[in-house]
């Protein structure tokens, strides 16, 4: 039986891409050099970078006239700081929807900045059963509303984006290109690559061009590495960019296109998640506490309610090739992450294993 990796991130990557990377690792397109050895200034890498930008915008249904993709470092976590530094310029007041751990981290970092008021306008209840509803916000009050589209730990996600009068910023780290949102609703999107796109080490930022004007770059006076306009002007290469990760992301973007794009991924992810949720809902042993309208397509926490039985399940599942099902350390239990690269067969194997386990105990 094949091994299926249900890790939350770094996570499973598309097999055909891994195989291509392996094939061309020692000799990239006849150059006798490895991609790991080439300069970020070389025409070879320049072509990869431009391709990745174009493919990303195309998959998101966005135009280069309106949006610019950046490939940065520092993870989603550095974006918790860069977003308010760059975008909180007019009102010095920003709104956050607190959907759980990662939103709380974003809020915590924003609060460290001077001269900035951070309002938490909605939050998930203590049981994390529902994705929090965002109230109407007055235009001209906030510089932006920040949402975390998918709570990686508790398994909550926005099915529909909040309709809001203020610019929308999204941390899409754990369902990036895996759920068919209307990306044009956002002024800025960010996502660490290590769940749906590439190995850890590159962070995608897609930002509206309005935020990238030259005068902003000078006026803000921000350190260059924290400054979107400065980074955009140098095509994300103010310092040496993560060449391998961007090359890898470019191949995954190509693979995504071949699979039918984000809409096809959304449908496949619904099918995979549906199999698991349907089993959980009728099971007498396992449960998931998230309300159906708030359930994540990519991260499914579940438990038997008994720590020792959860441990046994995780161990026996791993022995059967279903690995990394251990839940996040903050919640325990199990968590199945079903990112784009997880085939339908992986979700079927998990569902069948849960059934078998339930029959046997
Ligand atoms: N946001 C979300 C929703 C996440 O799930 C994570 C990582 N699990 C992060 C941010 C932090 O990402 P990074 O490790 O890339 O800084």
Coordinates of C-alpha atoms and ligand atoms in Angstrom, one line a residue:
X1 CA 0.0 0.0 0.0
X2 CA 1.3 3.5 -0.8
X3 CA 2.2 5.9 2.0
X4 CA -0.1 8.9 2.3
X5 CA 1.2 11.9 4.2
X6 CA -1.5 13.8 6.1
X7 CA 0.9 16.4 7.7
X8 CA -0.3 19.9 8.1
X9 CA 2.9 21.5 6.7
X10 CA 5.4 21.0 5.4
X11 CA 3.1 18.7 3.6
X12 CA 2.6 16.3 0.8
X13 CA 3.7 17.5 -2.6
X14 CA 2.6 16.4 -6.1
X15 CA 4.4 13.1 -7.0
X16 CA 4.9 14.1 -10.7
X17 CA 6.6 17.3 -9.6
X18 CA 8.9 15.5 -7.1
X19 CA 9.8 13.1 -9.9
X20 CA 10.6 15.9 -12.4
X21 CA 12.7 17.7 -9.8
X22 CA 14.6 14.4 -9.2
X23 CA 15.1 13.9 -12.9
X24 CA 16.5 17.3 -13.5
X25 CA 18.3 17.9 -10.3
X26 CA 21.8 17.3 -11.6
X27 CA 21.4 18.8 -15.0
X28 CA 18.9 21.6 -15.4
X29 CA 17.7 21.7 -19.0
X30 CA 21.1 20.6 -20.4
X31 CA 23.1 23.3 -18.5
X32 CA 25.2 20.7 -16.7
X33 CA 24.3 22.6 -13.6
X34 CA 21.8 21.9 -10.8
X35 CA 19.0 24.3 -10.1
X36 CA 20.5 24.4 -6.6
X37 CA 23.7 26.0 -8.0
X38 CA 22.4 28.7 -10.4
X39 CA 22.4 32.4 -9.8
X40 CA 19.2 34.3 -9.1
X41 CA 20.5 36.8 -11.7
X42 CA 20.8 34.2 -14.5
X43 CA 18.4 34.3 -17.4
X44 CA 17.4 30.8 -16.5
X45 CA 16.1 31.9 -13.1
X46 CA 14.6 35.1 -14.5
X47 CA 12.5 33.0 -16.9
X48 CA 11.3 30.7 -14.0
X49 CA 10.4 33.7 -11.9
X50 CA 8.4 35.4 -14.7
X51 CA 6.6 32.1 -15.5
X52 CA 5.7 31.6 -11.8
X53 CA 4.3 35.1 -11.6
X54 CA 2.2 34.6 -14.8
X55 CA 1.0 31.2 -13.8
X56 CA 0.0 32.3 -10.3
X57 CA -2.0 35.3 -11.6
X58 CA -3.7 33.1 -14.2
X59 CA -4.7 30.5 -11.7
X60 CA -6.1 33.2 -9.4
X61 CA -8.0 34.9 -12.3
X62 CA -6.1 38.1 -11.6
X63 CA -4.5 40.6 -14.0
X64 CA -1.0 41.9 -13.9
X65 CA -2.4 45.4 -14.5
X66 CA -4.1 45.1 -11.0
X67 CA -2.0 42.7 -8.9
X68 CA 1.7 41.8 -8.4
X69 CA 2.9 38.5 -6.9
X70 CA 6.0 38.6 -4.7
X71 CA 8.0 35.6 -3.6
X72 CA 9.4 36.5 -0.2
X73 CA 11.0 34.9 2.9
X74 CA 10.1 35.0 6.6
X75 CA 7.0 32.8 6.2
X76 CA 3.4 33.8 6.9
X77 CA 4.7 35.0 10.2
X78 CA 6.7 37.9 8.8
X79 CA 3.6 39.0 6.9
X80 CA 1.9 39.5 10.3
X81 CA 4.2 42.5 10.6
X82 CA 4.7 43.5 7.0
X83 CA 1.0 43.9 6.3
X84 CA 0.3 46.5 8.9
X85 CA 3.6 48.3 8.3
X86 CA 2.8 48.8 4.6
X87 CA -1.0 49.0 4.6
X88 CA -2.0 50.8 7.8
X89 CA -1.2 54.3 6.4
X90 CA -4.4 56.4 6.3
X91 CA -6.5 55.6 9.4
X92 CA -3.8 53.9 11.5
X93 CA -6.6 51.6 12.6
X94 CA -7.0 48.0 11.4
X95 CA -9.7 45.3 11.9
X96 CA -9.0 41.6 12.5
X97 CA -11.3 38.6 12.6
X98 CA -9.9 36.3 15.2
X99 CA -10.5 32.8 13.9
X100 CA -8.0 31.1 16.3
X101 CA -4.3 30.6 16.9
X102 CA -2.8 32.0 13.7
X103 CA -5.1 35.0 13.6
X104 CA -4.2 35.6 17.3
X105 CA -0.5 35.6 16.3
X106 CA -1.2 38.1 13.5
X107 CA -3.1 40.3 16.0
X108 CA -0.3 40.0 18.5
X109 CA 2.3 41.1 16.0
X110 CA 0.2 44.0 14.7
X111 CA -0.3 45.2 18.3
X112 CA 3.5 45.6 18.7
X113 CA 3.6 48.4 16.1
X114 CA 3.5 52.0 17.4
X115 CA 0.7 54.4 16.5
X116 CA -1.6 51.6 15.4
X117 CA -5.0 50.7 16.8
X118 CA -5.9 47.1 16.3
X119 CA -9.6 46.2 16.7
X120 CA -10.7 42.6 16.9
X121 CA -14.1 42.9 15.3
X122 CA -15.2 39.2 15.7
X123 CA -13.9 36.0 17.1
X124 CA -14.5 32.3 17.1
X125 CA -16.4 31.0 20.2
X126 CA -14.5 29.0 22.7
X127 CA -15.7 25.7 21.2
X128 CA -14.4 26.7 17.7
X129 CA -17.5 25.2 16.1
X130 CA -18.3 28.2 13.8
X131 CA -16.2 30.5 11.7
X132 CA -16.9 34.0 13.1
X133 CA -19.2 36.3 11.2
X134 CA -17.7 39.7 10.3
X135 CA -20.0 42.6 11.2
X136 CA -20.5 45.5 8.8
X137 CA -17.6 47.8 9.0
X138 CA -17.7 51.5 8.0
X139 CA -15.6 52.5 5.0
X140 CA -13.0 55.2 5.9
X141 CA -12.6 53.8 9.4
X142 CA -10.1 51.0 8.9
X143 CA -7.1 50.6 6.6
X144 CA -8.0 47.0 6.2
X145 CA -9.8 43.9 7.5
X146 CA -7.6 40.9 8.1
X147 CA -9.0 37.4 7.9
X148 CA -7.4 34.0 8.1
X149 CA -9.4 32.1 5.6
X150 CA -8.7 28.7 7.0
X151 CA -7.9 27.8 10.6
X152 CA -5.3 25.1 10.2
X153 CA -5.5 23.8 13.7
X154 CA -9.2 23.8 14.5
X155 CA -10.4 23.1 11.0
X156 CA -12.6 26.1 10.4
X157 CA -12.8 27.9 7.1
X158 CA -14.7 30.7 5.4
X159 CA -17.0 29.3 2.7
X160 CA -17.9 32.8 1.5
X161 CA -15.6 35.7 2.0
X162 CA -17.0 38.5 4.2
X163 CA -18.5 41.4 2.2
X164 CA -16.8 44.5 3.5
X165 CA -16.5 48.1 2.7
X166 CA -12.8 48.2 3.8
X167 CA -9.9 46.6 1.9
X168 CA -9.7 42.9 2.6
X169 CA -6.4 41.2 3.5
X170 CA -6.2 37.4 3.7
X171 CA -3.8 34.9 5.3
X172 CA -4.5 32.0 3.0
X173 CA -1.6 29.9 4.2
X174 CA -3.5 26.7 4.7
X175 CA -6.0 26.7 1.8
X176 CA -4.2 28.7 -0.8
X177 CA -5.3 27.6 -4.4
X178 CA -7.2 24.8 -2.8
X179 CA -10.5 26.6 -2.4
X180 CA -12.1 28.7 -5.1
X181 CA -12.4 32.1 -3.5
X182 CA -13.0 35.2 -5.6
X183 CA -9.4 36.4 -5.3
X184 CA -10.3 39.8 -6.7
X185 CA -12.1 40.5 -3.4
X186 CA -8.7 40.9 -1.7
X187 CA -6.4 43.8 -1.7
X188 CA -3.6 41.5 -0.4
X189 CA -3.2 37.8 0.0
X190 CA -0.3 36.0 1.6
X191 CA 0.5 32.3 2.2
X192 CA 3.6 30.3 3.2
X193 CA 4.3 27.8 0.4
X194 CA 4.9 24.8 2.6
X195 CA 1.3 23.5 2.6
X196 CA 0.0 23.7 -1.0
X197 CA 2.8 24.9 -3.2
X198 CA 6.5 24.1 -2.4
X199 CA 8.9 23.2 0.3
X200 CA 9.2 25.7 3.2
X201 CA 11.2 28.8 2.5
X202 CA 9.1 31.0 0.2
X203 CA 6.0 33.0 1.0
X204 CA 3.6 34.2 -1.7
X205 CA 2.3 37.7 -1.4
X206 CA -0.2 38.9 -4.0
X207 CA -0.8 42.6 -3.7
X208 CA -2.8 45.2 -5.5
X209 CA -0.6 47.5 -7.6
X210 CA -2.2 50.6 -5.9
X211 CA 0.1 49.7 -2.9
X212 CA 3.3 49.6 -5.0
X213 CA 3.7 53.1 -6.3
X214 CA 7.1 54.6 -6.2
X215 CA 6.1 57.5 -4.0
X216 CA 4.9 55.0 -1.4
X217 CA 8.3 53.4 -1.3
X218 CA 9.9 56.7 -0.5
X219 CA 7.2 58.1 1.8
X220 CA 7.0 55.0 3.9
X221 CA 10.7 55.1 4.7
X222 CA 10.4 51.4 5.7
X223 CA 13.5 49.2 5.8
X224 CA 13.8 47.9 2.2
X225 CA 13.3 44.2 3.1
X226 CA 9.9 45.1 4.8
X227 CA 8.8 47.3 2.0
X228 CA 6.4 45.9 -0.7
X229 CA 7.1 48.6 -3.3
X230 CA 10.9 48.2 -2.9
X231 CA 10.6 44.4 -3.1
X232 CA 8.3 44.6 -6.1
X233 CA 10.6 47.0 -7.9
X234 CA 13.4 44.4 -7.6
X235 CA 11.2 41.4 -8.5
X236 CA 11.5 40.0 -5.0
X237 CA 15.4 39.9 -5.3
X238 CA 16.5 42.7 -2.9
X239 CA 18.6 39.9 -1.5
X240 CA 19.2 36.4 -2.8
X241 CA 15.8 34.8 -3.2
X242 CA 15.0 31.1 -2.5
X243 CA 15.7 30.0 -6.1
X244 CA 14.9 26.3 -5.5
X245 CA 11.6 27.0 -3.8
X246 CA 10.5 29.4 -6.5
X247 CA 11.5 26.8 -9.2
X248 CA 9.5 24.2 -7.3
X249 CA 6.5 26.5 -6.9
X250 CA 6.6 27.2 -10.6
X251 CA 6.4 23.4 -11.4
X252 CA 3.5 23.0 -8.9
X253 CA 1.7 25.9 -10.5
X254 CA 2.1 24.2 -13.9
X255 CA 0.8 20.9 -12.4
X256 CA -2.2 22.8 -10.9
X257 CA -3.0 24.2 -14.3
X258 CA -2.9 20.7 -15.8
X259 CA -5.2 19.4 -13.1
X260 CA -7.8 22.0 -14.2
X261 CA -6.9 24.9 -12.0
X262 CA -8.3 26.1 -8.7
X263 CA -11.9 25.3 -9.5
X264 CA -11.0 21.7 -10.2
X265 CA -8.9 21.5 -7.0
X266 CA -11.9 23.0 -5.0
X267 CA -14.1 20.2 -6.4
X268 CA -11.6 17.5 -5.7
X269 CA -10.9 18.8 -2.2
X270 CA -14.7 18.9 -1.5
X271 CA -14.9 15.3 -2.6
X272 CA -12.0 14.2 -0.4
X273 CA -13.2 16.2 2.6
X274 CA -16.8 15.0 2.1
X275 CA -15.7 11.4 2.3
X276 CA -14.0 11.9 5.6
X277 CA -16.7 14.2 7.1
X278 CA -19.5 11.8 6.0
X279 CA -17.8 9.0 7.8
X280 CA -17.2 11.1 10.9
X281 CA -20.8 12.2 11.0
X282 CA -22.2 8.7 11.1
X283 CA -19.4 7.2 13.3
X284 CA -20.1 6.1 16.9
X285 CA -16.4 6.3 17.7
X286 CA -14.9 9.4 16.0
X287 CA -16.2 12.9 16.0
X288 CA -15.5 16.4 14.6
X289 CA -17.1 19.3 16.3
X290 CA -17.2 21.9 13.5
X291 CA -20.6 23.0 12.2
X292 CA -21.0 21.8 8.5
X293 CA -21.1 25.4 7.2
X294 CA -17.8 26.2 8.8
X295 CA -15.8 23.1 8.0
X296 CA -12.3 23.3 6.4
X297 CA -11.7 21.4 3.2
X298 CA -8.0 21.1 3.9
X299 CA -7.6 20.4 7.7
X300 CA -9.9 18.0 9.5
X301 CA -9.4 17.5 13.2
X302 CA -11.2 14.5 14.8
X303 CA -11.0 12.4 18.0
X304 CA -12.4 9.4 19.7
X305 CA -12.6 11.5 22.9
X306 CA -10.1 9.2 24.6
X307 CA -6.4 10.1 24.5
X308 CA -5.1 6.5 24.7
X309 CA -7.4 5.4 21.9
X310 CA -6.4 8.3 19.7
X311 CA -2.8 7.3 20.3
X312 CA -3.5 3.8 19.2
X313 CA -5.3 5.0 16.1
X314 CA -2.4 7.2 15.1
X315 CA 0.1 4.4 15.6
X316 CA -1.9 1.8 13.7
X317 CA -2.8 4.2 10.9
X318 CA 0.9 4.9 10.5
X319 CA 1.7 1.2 10.3
X320 CA -0.9 1.0 7.5
X321 CA 0.8 3.8 5.6
X322 CA -1.4 6.7 6.7
X323 CA 1.2 8.9 8.3
X324 CA 1.3 12.2 10.3
X325 CA -2.3 12.0 11.5
X326 CA -1.4 13.3 15.0
X327 CA -3.4 16.4 15.9
X328 CA -1.8 19.8 16.7
X329 CA -0.2 19.9 20.1
X330 CA -2.7 22.5 21.3
X331 CA -5.7 20.3 20.7
X332 CA -4.5 16.7 20.6
X333 CA -6.5 14.0 18.9
X334 CA -6.0 13.6 15.1
X335 CA -5.9 15.9 12.2
X336 CA -6.1 14.9 8.5
X337 CA -4.7 17.5 6.1
X338 CA -6.0 17.0 2.6
X339 CA -4.1 19.6 0.6
X340 CA -4.1 19.7 -3.2
X341 CA -1.5 17.0 -3.7
X342 CA -3.4 14.4 -1.6
X343 CA -5.1 12.2 -4.1
X344 CA -8.6 11.0 -3.7
X345 CA -7.3 7.5 -3.0
X346 CA -5.6 8.9 0.1
X347 CA -8.9 10.2 1.5
X348 CA -10.6 6.8 0.6
X349 CA -7.8 4.9 2.4
X350 CA -8.2 7.1 5.5
X351 CA -12.0 6.6 5.5
X352 CA -11.6 2.9 5.0
X353 CA -9.0 2.6 7.8
X354 CA -11.3 4.5 10.2
X355 CA -14.1 2.1 9.4
X356 CA -11.9 -0.9 9.9
X357 CA -10.5 0.5 13.2
X358 CA -14.0 1.2 14.5
X359 CA -15.1 -2.4 13.6
X360 CA -12.1 -3.9 15.3
X361 CA -12.0 -2.2 18.7
Ligands
LIG1 N1 -0.9 31.3 9.1 C1 -1.5 30.1 9.0 C2 -3.0 30.0 8.8 C3 -0.8 28.9 9.3 O1 -1.4 27.7 9.3 C4 0.6 29.1 9.5 C5 1.5 27.9 9.7 N2 1.0 26.7 10.1 C6 1.2 30.3 9.6 C7 0.4 31.4 9.3 C8 2.6 30.5 9.9 O2 3.3 30.3 8.7 P1 4.9 30.3 8.6 O3 5.4 29.1 9.4 O4 5.1 30.2 7.1 O5 5.4 31.5 9.2

